[in-house]
Amino acid sequence: MSTEPVPAGTVLAGGVPAGAGPAMLTLNNVEVIYDDVILVLRGLSLQVPEGKIVALLGSNGAGKSTTLKAVSGLLPSEHGEVTDGSITFAGQDITRMDAAERVKQGMSLCMEGRHVFEHLTIAENLVAGAYTQKAGASSAEVLDEVYTFFPKLADMRNRVAGYLSGGEQQMLAIGRALMARPKLLMLDEPSLGLAPLLVQEIFGYIQRLNAETGLTVLVIEQNARRALEVADHGYIMEQGRIVLEGPAAELRENPDVKEFYLGLGDEGSRKSYRDVKHYKRRKRWL
Amino acid sequence: MSTLVAVLAYGLADGAILALAALGFVLIYKATSVINFAQGEFLLVGAYMFYTAFVVMGLPLLAAVVVGVVVATIIGVLVERLILRPMIGESPISIIMVTIGLSSLLRAVVQMFYGTSPKSMPKILPTGSVNILGATVPLNRLLVILVAAVVLTAFTIFFRRSRHGIAMRAVADDQQAAMTMGISVRRIFAMAWALAGVSALIAGVLLADISAVDQNLAAFGLLVFPVVILGGLDSVPGTIVGGIIIGLLKQATASYWDPGLATVIPYVVLVLILLVKPYGLFGETRIERV
């Protein structure tokens, strides 16, 4: 782990978050290099406890998406590689596992920007999501569950996905990820490009999924305020490593987080964005 | 009137075979974005494989079909694995050069083993003829249309209904998203080439049955290009419509105008249609939300 001084209030990254169940996903000192030269993750460690919602926050280029790609095995298609450290999922080392095999083991990723199959209908998108499941009664059951959970999708099942609105596409992307019956659902910026009301709706779905089915969730967000509201635990990333972590409620109150990510001043007053930016440029954790 | 019926029968038969050949081309292009210039040679190889099983080895028809399908699948997968996979990420023009090279290679291999003279193969389809509205129409043309229609319908159902068919379309749409669903892109690529091999085999055998087993099969396969460009490079229904249009045009030109022009006219019409519809008749324009 890093030997650099860490600011007060920081729990050393990598430890089990207090009061949590067994870890569903553990990243231990993961290092990722793209194209053999670009170091993106520099010894990142985090844990996602079973049945919890964990938020991974950080500014653009901190390496959040790369973290999810490393977990779901998508790095090889982008000339990236985990060069050090290990990733453990449900007690199994998956650092070098094939992407398709990881999905079978029970993890689903909802990519940034939704990535629905634009020329396929909603129903076909969902069938594609269940690719790793053996066809039959059980996968029809999951389809029913998804339609019950997102009634809007059921009403439009024969519509071509490319013509749906952003919010509908995000629902479809989540529904499609659920078709693989994941134990761990990873969401990369589910609020991207959505109106505030829709963001609230999407996060409501995530919370309900977690509460009703006990699904473990790892979510990346730019919208730190919203994410820390629904999450149990939060990690904050900067330049490829975790710089701050803690229970979401604590992070919400942390003065640094307030200032950097929530745009609030000391006394809770809203700061001008220009000042925040200026301040950020002068002071970083690392 | 009788000429019209004959033109329809011959044209539709040609069109059906072209649609089958073009289907393989479109599958490969859709799933892997490779423009396969060796599609005509796939027909040639398919027909010779079937000839080997049926005539040289003397297998019964059904067994010969099975052997042909298996060998075509294997050839398709091998071509993908050994020749196209190392080319992933290379520029489209290099990949096109590779498939052109592959076409010469396949033709040369066939010539090496079988020579250049036409092979005689007993006709599979009945050779009689029927009288429709005063025109004598050979029975085998009608059966070619029927067989092709059945095969094309089967392929369409496969793409609309089956898990693997939908997965293939998903990969064509968005490879990375497909990977997050646990769909193995490599396996889908192999499947696309295998299916292309099989559809080319069927087209090649049907064509050989109404003409002969010789090197000209590959030349007929060249007509795949006007068909797919007309129908849209990435559209399965487009191959059927494109195939029928080109097939009918060829026959109509030959009987109403001049047989020599029959090979030129498809390309002339192709240019005219592209002037109006640059993506072809059914080519997928990209869906973009504003």
CSV table of C-alpha atoms in Angstrom, one decimal, chain A residues 128-242:
chain,number,residue,atom,x,y,z
A,128,ALA,CA,-29.0,-11.3,-25.3
A,129,GLY,CA,-28.5,-10.4,-21.7
A,130,ALA,CA,-29.5,-14.0,-20.7
A,131,TYR,CA,-26.9,-15.5,-23.1
A,132,THR,CA,-25.0,-17.3,-20.3
A,133,GLN,CA,-28.1,-18.8,-18.9
A,134,LYS,CA,-29.4,-22.1,-20.2
A,135,ALA,CA,-32.6,-21.5,-22.1
A,136,GLY,CA,-35.7,-22.8,-20.5
A,137,ALA,CA,-38.2,-22.2,-17.7
A,138,SER,CA,-35.8,-20.4,-15.4
A,139,SER,CA,-34.8,-17.8,-17.9
A,140,ALA,CA,-38.4,-17.1,-18.7
A,141,GLU,CA,-38.9,-16.6,-15.0
A,142,VAL,CA,-36.1,-14.0,-14.9
A,143,LEU,CA,-37.6,-12.3,-17.9
A,144,ASP,CA,-40.9,-12.0,-16.1
A,145,GLU,CA,-39.2,-10.6,-13.0
A,146,VAL,CA,-37.5,-8.0,-15.1
A,147,TYR,CA,-40.7,-7.0,-16.8
A,148,THR,CA,-42.5,-6.8,-13.4
A,149,PHE,CA,-39.7,-4.7,-12.0
A,150,PHE,CA,-39.7,-2.4,-15.1
A,151,PRO,CA,-43.3,-2.4,-16.3
A,152,LYS,CA,-42.4,0.3,-18.8
A,153,LEU,CA,-40.2,-2.2,-20.6
A,154,ALA,CA,-42.9,-4.8,-20.7
A,155,ASP,CA,-45.3,-2.3,-22.4
A,156,MET,CA,-42.7,-1.6,-25.1
A,157,ARG,CA,-41.1,-5.0,-25.5
A,158,ASN,CA,-41.3,-4.9,-29.3
A,159,ARG,CA,-39.9,-1.4,-29.8
A,160,VAL,CA,-36.4,-1.0,-31.3
A,161,ALA,CA,-34.0,0.0,-28.5
A,162,GLY,CA,-32.2,2.7,-30.4
A,163,TYR,CA,-35.3,4.8,-30.4
A,164,LEU,CA,-36.0,4.7,-26.7
A,165,SER,CA,-35.4,7.8,-24.5
A,166,GLY,CA,-32.2,8.0,-22.3
A,167,GLY,CA,-34.1,7.0,-19.2
A,168,GLU,CA,-35.8,4.0,-20.9
A,169,GLN,CA,-32.5,2.9,-22.3
A,170,GLN,CA,-30.9,3.0,-18.9
A,171,MET,CA,-33.7,0.9,-17.5
A,172,LEU,CA,-33.2,-1.5,-20.4
A,173,ALA,CA,-29.5,-1.7,-19.7
A,174,ILE,CA,-30.1,-2.5,-16.0
A,175,GLY,CA,-32.8,-5.0,-16.9
A,176,ARG,CA,-30.5,-6.6,-19.5
A,177,ALA,CA,-27.7,-6.9,-16.9
A,178,LEU,CA,-30.2,-8.5,-14.5
A,179,MET,CA,-31.0,-11.2,-17.0
A,180,ALA,CA,-27.7,-12.9,-16.3
A,181,ARG,CA,-28.9,-13.4,-12.7
A,182,PRO,CA,-25.9,-11.6,-11.2
A,183,LYS,CA,-24.8,-11.7,-7.6
A,184,LEU,CA,-22.9,-8.5,-8.1
A,185,LEU,CA,-24.3,-5.7,-10.3
A,186,MET,CA,-21.8,-3.0,-11.4
A,187,LEU,CA,-23.1,0.3,-12.8
A,188,ASP,CA,-20.9,2.7,-14.6
A,189,GLU,CA,-22.5,6.2,-14.3
A,190,PRO,CA,-26.1,5.3,-14.5
A,191,SER,CA,-27.1,9.0,-14.3
A,192,LEU,CA,-25.1,10.0,-17.3
A,193,GLY,CA,-27.1,12.4,-19.4
A,194,LEU,CA,-30.3,12.0,-17.5
A,195,ALA,CA,-32.6,14.7,-16.1
A,196,PRO,CA,-32.5,15.0,-12.3
A,197,LEU,CA,-36.0,13.4,-11.9
A,198,LEU,CA,-34.9,10.4,-14.0
A,199,VAL,CA,-31.6,10.1,-12.0
A,200,GLN,CA,-33.8,9.9,-8.9
A,201,GLU,CA,-35.9,7.2,-10.5
A,202,ILE,CA,-32.9,5.1,-11.6
A,203,PHE,CA,-31.3,5.3,-8.2
A,204,GLY,CA,-34.6,4.4,-6.7
A,205,TYR,CA,-34.6,1.2,-8.8
A,206,ILE,CA,-31.0,0.4,-7.6
A,207,GLN,CA,-32.0,0.9,-4.0
A,208,ARG,CA,-35.1,-1.3,-4.5
A,209,LEU,CA,-33.1,-4.1,-6.1
A,210,ASN,CA,-30.7,-4.1,-3.2
A,211,ALA,CA,-33.4,-4.0,-0.6
A,212,GLU,CA,-35.8,-6.5,-2.2
A,213,THR,CA,-33.4,-9.1,-3.6
A,214,GLY,CA,-30.2,-8.5,-1.6
A,215,LEU,CA,-28.3,-7.8,-4.8
A,216,THR,CA,-24.8,-6.4,-4.2
A,217,VAL,CA,-24.1,-3.2,-6.1
A,218,LEU,CA,-20.9,-1.4,-7.0
A,219,VAL,CA,-21.8,1.9,-8.6
A,220,ILE,CA,-19.6,4.6,-10.2
A,221,GLU,CA,-20.9,8.1,-10.1
A,222,GLN,CA,-20.0,11.7,-10.9
A,223,ASN,CA,-23.1,12.6,-9.0
A,224,ALA,CA,-21.5,12.2,-5.6
A,225,ARG,CA,-24.4,13.6,-3.6
A,226,ARG,CA,-26.9,11.2,-5.1
A,227,ALA,CA,-24.6,8.2,-4.9
A,228,LEU,CA,-23.7,8.8,-1.2
A,229,GLU,CA,-27.4,9.0,-0.4
A,230,VAL,CA,-28.1,5.5,-1.6
A,231,ALA,CA,-24.8,3.8,-0.9
A,232,ASP,CA,-23.8,2.1,2.3
A,233,HIS,CA,-20.1,2.6,1.8
A,234,GLY,CA,-18.1,4.9,-0.4
A,235,TYR,CA,-14.6,5.0,-1.9
A,236,ILE,CA,-13.0,8.1,-3.4
A,237,MET,CA,-10.4,7.7,-6.1
A,238,GLU,CA,-7.8,10.0,-7.4
A,239,GLN,CA,-5.1,9.3,-10.0
A,240,GLY,CA,-5.6,5.5,-9.9
A,241,ARG,CA,-5.8,4.8,-6.2
A,242,ILE,CA,-8.2,5.1,-3.3
